[in-house]
Short mmCIF file of C-alpha atoms in Angstrom, two decimals:
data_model
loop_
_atom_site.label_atom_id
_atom_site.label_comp_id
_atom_site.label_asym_id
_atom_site.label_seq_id
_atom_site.Cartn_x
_atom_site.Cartn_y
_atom_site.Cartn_z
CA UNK A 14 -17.30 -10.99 13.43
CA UNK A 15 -14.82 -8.39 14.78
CA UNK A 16 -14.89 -4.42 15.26
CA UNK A 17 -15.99 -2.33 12.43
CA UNK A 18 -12.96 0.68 12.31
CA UNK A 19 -11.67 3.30 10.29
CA UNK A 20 -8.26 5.14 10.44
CA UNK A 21 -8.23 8.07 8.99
CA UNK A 22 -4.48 9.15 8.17
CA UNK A 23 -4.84 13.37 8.98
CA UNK A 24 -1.47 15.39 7.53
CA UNK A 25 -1.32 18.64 8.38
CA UNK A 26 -3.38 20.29 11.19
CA UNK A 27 -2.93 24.61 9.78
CA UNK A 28 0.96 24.82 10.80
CA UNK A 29 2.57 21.48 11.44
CA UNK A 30 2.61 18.30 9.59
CA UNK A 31 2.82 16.70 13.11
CA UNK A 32 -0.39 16.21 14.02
CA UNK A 33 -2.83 13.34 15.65
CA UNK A 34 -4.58 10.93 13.20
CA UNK A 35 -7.58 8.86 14.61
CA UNK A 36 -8.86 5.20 14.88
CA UNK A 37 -12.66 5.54 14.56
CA UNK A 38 -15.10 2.68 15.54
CA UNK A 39 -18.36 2.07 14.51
CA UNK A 40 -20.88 2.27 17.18
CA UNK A 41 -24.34 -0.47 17.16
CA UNK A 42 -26.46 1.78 18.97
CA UNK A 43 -30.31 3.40 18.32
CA UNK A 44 -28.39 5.64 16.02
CA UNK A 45 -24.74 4.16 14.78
CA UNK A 46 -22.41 6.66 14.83
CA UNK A 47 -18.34 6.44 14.62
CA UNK A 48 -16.64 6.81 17.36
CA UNK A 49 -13.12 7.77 18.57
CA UNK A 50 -11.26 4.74 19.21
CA UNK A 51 -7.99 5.40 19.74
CA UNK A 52 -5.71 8.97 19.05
CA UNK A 53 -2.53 8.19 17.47
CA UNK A 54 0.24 10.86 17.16
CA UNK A 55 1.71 11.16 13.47
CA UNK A 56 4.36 13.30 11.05
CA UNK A 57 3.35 14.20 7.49
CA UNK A 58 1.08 10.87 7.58
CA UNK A 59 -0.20 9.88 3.79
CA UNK A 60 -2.35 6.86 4.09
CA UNK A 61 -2.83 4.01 6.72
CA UNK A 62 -3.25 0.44 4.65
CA UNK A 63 -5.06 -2.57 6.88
CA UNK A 64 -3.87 -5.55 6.36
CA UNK A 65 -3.54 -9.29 8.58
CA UNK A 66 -0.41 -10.58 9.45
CA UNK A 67 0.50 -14.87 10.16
CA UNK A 68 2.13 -14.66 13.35
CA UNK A 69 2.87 -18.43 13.54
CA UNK A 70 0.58 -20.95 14.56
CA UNK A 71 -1.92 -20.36 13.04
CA UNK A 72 -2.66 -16.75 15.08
CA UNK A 73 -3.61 -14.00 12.62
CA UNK A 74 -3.07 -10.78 13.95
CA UNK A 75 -4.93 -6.89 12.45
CA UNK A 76 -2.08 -4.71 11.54
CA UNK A 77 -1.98 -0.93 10.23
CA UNK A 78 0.71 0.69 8.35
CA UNK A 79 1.20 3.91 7.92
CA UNK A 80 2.77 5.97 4.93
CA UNK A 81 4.35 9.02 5.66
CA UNK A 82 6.35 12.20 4.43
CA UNK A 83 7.41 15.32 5.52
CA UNK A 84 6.32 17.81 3.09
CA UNK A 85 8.30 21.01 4.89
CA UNK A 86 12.04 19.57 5.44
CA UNK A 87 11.56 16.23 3.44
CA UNK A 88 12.46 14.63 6.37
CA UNK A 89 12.93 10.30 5.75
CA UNK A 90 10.21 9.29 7.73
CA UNK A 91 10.01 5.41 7.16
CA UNK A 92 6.67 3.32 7.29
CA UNK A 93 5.29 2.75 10.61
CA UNK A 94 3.84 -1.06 11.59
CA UNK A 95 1.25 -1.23 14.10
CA UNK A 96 0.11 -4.65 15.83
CA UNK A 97 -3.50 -4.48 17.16
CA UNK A 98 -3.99 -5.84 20.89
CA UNK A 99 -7.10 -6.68 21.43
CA UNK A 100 -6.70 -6.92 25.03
CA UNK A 101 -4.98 -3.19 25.80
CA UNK A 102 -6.31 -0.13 27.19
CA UNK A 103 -8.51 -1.44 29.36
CA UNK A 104 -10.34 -4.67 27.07
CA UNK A 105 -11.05 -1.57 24.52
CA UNK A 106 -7.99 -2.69 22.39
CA UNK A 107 -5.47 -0.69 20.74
CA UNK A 108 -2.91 -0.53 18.01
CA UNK A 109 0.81 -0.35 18.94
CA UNK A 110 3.73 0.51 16.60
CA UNK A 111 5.88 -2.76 16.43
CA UNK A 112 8.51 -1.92 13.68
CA UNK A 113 9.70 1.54 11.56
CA UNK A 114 10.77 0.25 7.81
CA UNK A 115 13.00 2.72 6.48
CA UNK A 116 11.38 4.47 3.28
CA UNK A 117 11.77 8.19 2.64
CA UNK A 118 9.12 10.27 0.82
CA UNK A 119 6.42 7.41 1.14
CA UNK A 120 3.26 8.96 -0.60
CA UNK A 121 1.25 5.29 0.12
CA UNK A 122 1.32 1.81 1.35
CA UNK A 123 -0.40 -1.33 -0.22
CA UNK A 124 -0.59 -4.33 1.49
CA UNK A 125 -1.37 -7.57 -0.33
CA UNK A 126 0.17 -10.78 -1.27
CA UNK A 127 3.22 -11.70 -4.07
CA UNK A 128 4.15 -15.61 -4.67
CA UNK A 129 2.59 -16.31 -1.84
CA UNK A 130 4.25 -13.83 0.74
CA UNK A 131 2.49 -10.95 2.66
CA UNK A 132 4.16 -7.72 1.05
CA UNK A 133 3.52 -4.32 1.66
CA UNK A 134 4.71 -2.15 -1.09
CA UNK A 135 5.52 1.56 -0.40
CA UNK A 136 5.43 4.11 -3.08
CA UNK A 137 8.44 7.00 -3.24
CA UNK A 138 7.13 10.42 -4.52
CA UNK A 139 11.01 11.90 -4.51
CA UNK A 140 13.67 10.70 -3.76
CA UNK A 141 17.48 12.31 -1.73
CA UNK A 142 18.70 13.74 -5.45
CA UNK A 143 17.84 17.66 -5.39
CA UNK A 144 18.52 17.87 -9.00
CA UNK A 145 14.96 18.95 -10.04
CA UNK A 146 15.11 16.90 -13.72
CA UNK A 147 15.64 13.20 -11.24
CA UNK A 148 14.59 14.19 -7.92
CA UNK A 149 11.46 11.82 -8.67
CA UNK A 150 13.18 9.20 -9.85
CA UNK A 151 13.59 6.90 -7.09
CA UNK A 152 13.82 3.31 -5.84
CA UNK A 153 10.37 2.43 -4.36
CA UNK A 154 10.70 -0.66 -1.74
CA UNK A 155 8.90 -3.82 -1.37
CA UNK A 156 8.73 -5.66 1.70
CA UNK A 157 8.00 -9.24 2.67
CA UNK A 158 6.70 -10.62 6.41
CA UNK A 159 8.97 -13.31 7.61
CA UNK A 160 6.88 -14.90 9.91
CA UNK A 161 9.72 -16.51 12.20
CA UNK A 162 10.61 -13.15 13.30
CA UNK A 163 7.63 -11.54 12.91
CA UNK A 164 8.80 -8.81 11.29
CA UNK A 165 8.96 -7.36 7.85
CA UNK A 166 12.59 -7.74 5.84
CA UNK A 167 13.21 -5.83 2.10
CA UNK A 168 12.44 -7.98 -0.61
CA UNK A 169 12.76 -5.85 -3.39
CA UNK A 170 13.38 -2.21 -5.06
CA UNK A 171 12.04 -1.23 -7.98
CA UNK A 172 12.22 2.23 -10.30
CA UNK A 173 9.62 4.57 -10.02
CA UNK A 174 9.04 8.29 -10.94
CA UNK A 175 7.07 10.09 -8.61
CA UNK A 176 5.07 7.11 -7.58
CA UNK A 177 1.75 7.63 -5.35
CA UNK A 178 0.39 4.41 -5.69
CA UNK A 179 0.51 0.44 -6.09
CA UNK A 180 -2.07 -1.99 -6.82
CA UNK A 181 -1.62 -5.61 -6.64
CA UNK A 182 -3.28 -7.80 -9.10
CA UNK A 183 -4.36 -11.42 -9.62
CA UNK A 184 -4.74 -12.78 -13.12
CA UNK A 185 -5.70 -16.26 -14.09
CA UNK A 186 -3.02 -16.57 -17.37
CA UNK A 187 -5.45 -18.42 -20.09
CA UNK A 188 -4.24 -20.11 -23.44
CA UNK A 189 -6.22 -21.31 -26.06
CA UNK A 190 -9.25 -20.42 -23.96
CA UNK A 191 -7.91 -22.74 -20.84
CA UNK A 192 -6.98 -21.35 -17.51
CA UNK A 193 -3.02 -22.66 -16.52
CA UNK A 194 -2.18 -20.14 -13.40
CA UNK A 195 -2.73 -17.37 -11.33
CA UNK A 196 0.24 -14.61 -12.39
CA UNK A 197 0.80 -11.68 -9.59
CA UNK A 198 1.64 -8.28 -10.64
CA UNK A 199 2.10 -4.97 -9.14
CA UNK A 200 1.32 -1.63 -10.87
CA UNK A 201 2.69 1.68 -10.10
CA UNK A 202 1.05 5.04 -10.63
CA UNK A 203 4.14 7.27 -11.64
CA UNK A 204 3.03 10.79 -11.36
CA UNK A 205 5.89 12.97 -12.98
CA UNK A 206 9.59 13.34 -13.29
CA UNK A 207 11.01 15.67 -15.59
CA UNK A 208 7.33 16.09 -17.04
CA UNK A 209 3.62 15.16 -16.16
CA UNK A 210 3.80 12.51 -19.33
CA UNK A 211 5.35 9.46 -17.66
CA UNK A 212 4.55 6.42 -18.11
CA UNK A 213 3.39 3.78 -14.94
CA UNK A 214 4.85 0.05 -14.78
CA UNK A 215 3.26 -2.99 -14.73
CA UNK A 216 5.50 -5.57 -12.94
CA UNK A 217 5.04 -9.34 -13.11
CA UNK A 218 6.64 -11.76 -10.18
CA UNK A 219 8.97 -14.03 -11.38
CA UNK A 220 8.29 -17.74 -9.27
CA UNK A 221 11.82 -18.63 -10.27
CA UNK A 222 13.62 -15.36 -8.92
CA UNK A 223 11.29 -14.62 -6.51
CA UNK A 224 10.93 -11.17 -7.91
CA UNK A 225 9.40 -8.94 -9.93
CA UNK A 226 10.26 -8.17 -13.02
CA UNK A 227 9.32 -5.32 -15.54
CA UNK A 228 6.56 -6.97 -17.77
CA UNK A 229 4.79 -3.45 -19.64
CA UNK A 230 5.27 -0.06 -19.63
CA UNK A 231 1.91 2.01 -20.30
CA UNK A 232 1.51 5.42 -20.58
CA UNK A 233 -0.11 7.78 -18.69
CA UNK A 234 0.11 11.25 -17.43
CA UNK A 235 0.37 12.76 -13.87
CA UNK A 236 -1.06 9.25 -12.55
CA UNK A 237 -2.29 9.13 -8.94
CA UNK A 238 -3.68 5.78 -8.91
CA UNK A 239 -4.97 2.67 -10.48
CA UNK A 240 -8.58 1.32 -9.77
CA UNK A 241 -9.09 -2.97 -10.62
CA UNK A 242 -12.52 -3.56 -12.06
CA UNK A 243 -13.49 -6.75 -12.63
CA UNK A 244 -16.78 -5.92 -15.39
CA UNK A 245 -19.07 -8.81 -16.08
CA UNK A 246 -19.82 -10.08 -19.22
CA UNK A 247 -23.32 -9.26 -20.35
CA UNK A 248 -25.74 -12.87 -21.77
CA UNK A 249 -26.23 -12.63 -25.37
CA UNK A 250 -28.93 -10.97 -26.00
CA UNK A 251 -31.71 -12.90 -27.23
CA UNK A 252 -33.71 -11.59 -31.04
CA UNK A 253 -37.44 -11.20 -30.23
CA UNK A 254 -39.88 -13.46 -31.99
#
């Protein structure tokens, strides 16, 4: 059934924002425990985002990436890609960075799927403009896995303000009461731009285009991030006798 883990993406260690964020694994023993897996050495690191990749023939293979930004010098960073290998450092196993995708000011990464594709979608808090009224206003990037290459190619920019967040959703579209498809969408937190009352994005992929494509603007105010819920409905209740 695989190796339990947990990457924990660590930021700042007191004086620098490069520091060393850790792979944990969990430990079946008398008393389970995590345990240090694997040490790996980061710069203003965000969030890590676990996700599987199709590698061609059928071969799945465990990937990480990480978000990152340098708080100090706002330093363009990118997104780091890590492969896992089940069969380095010694049989133990061990994630290696396999491609840098060029995003600056990443404050997350979501993984997940859009018409199909394995995407991971990176959300900009600022962007290069030092104008303090649009520095948050910024292209956040989408990015699709092209399996021949086995590597991850831009699929899309979208606008953002002081994004932190995506989610990905899947909704079954119903009319008249009958189900017809399953419609993707991706939602942005927006946390601020020239104000904390900014509204977040709801974007809808197009089949046709191959794209998203704005679909509902909703507001909200210094938004850090969206949580899906799916809430069942409760039976009728039933009138005593």
């Amino acid at each position: 059934e695989g190796s339990r883990m947990l990457a924990i993406a660590n930021s700042f260690d007191g004086s620098s924002y490069q520091t060393v964020s850790v792979i944990y694994k969990w430990d079946q023993s008398a008393q389970p425990t995590l345990q240090e897996h694997q040490l790996i050495d980061t710069n203003g690191a965000t969030a890590f985002q676990h996700f599987q990749a199709d590698f061609g023939g059928g071969e799945m293979r465990d990937c990480l990436a990480l978000a990152r930004k340098e708080v100090s010098t706002e330093t363009s960073l990118g997104i780091q890609v890590f492969v896992y290998n089940g069969t380095a450092s010694g049989g133990a196993g061990a994630f290696a960075v396999m491609q840098t995708l060029p995003l600056e000011q990443a404050a997350s990464v979501t993984a997940g799927t859009l018409g199909g594709y394995t995407v991971l979608a990176g959300a900009v808090w600022m962007g290069d403009d030092d104008i303090e009224t649009t520095r948050h206003v910024a292209l956040s990037k989408i990015f699709r896995w092209d399996v021949s290459s086995r590597r991850f190619e831009l699929l899309q920019e979208v606008l953002t303000r002081g994004a932190l967040s995506f989610v990905i959703l899947h909704i079954t579209d119903a009319q008249n009461g009958v189900e017809q498809r399953i419609v993707d969408y991706l939602l942005v937190a927006n946390n601020r731009d020239v104000s904390y009352q900014v509204s977040s994005t709801l974007f809808r992929w197009d089949p046709e285009a191959e794209q998203l494509v704005p679909h509902q603007e909703i507001a909200t105010s210094a938004a850090r991030k969206w949580h899906p819920m799916l809430v069942s409905t409760p039976p009728p209740e039933i009138d005593s006798p």
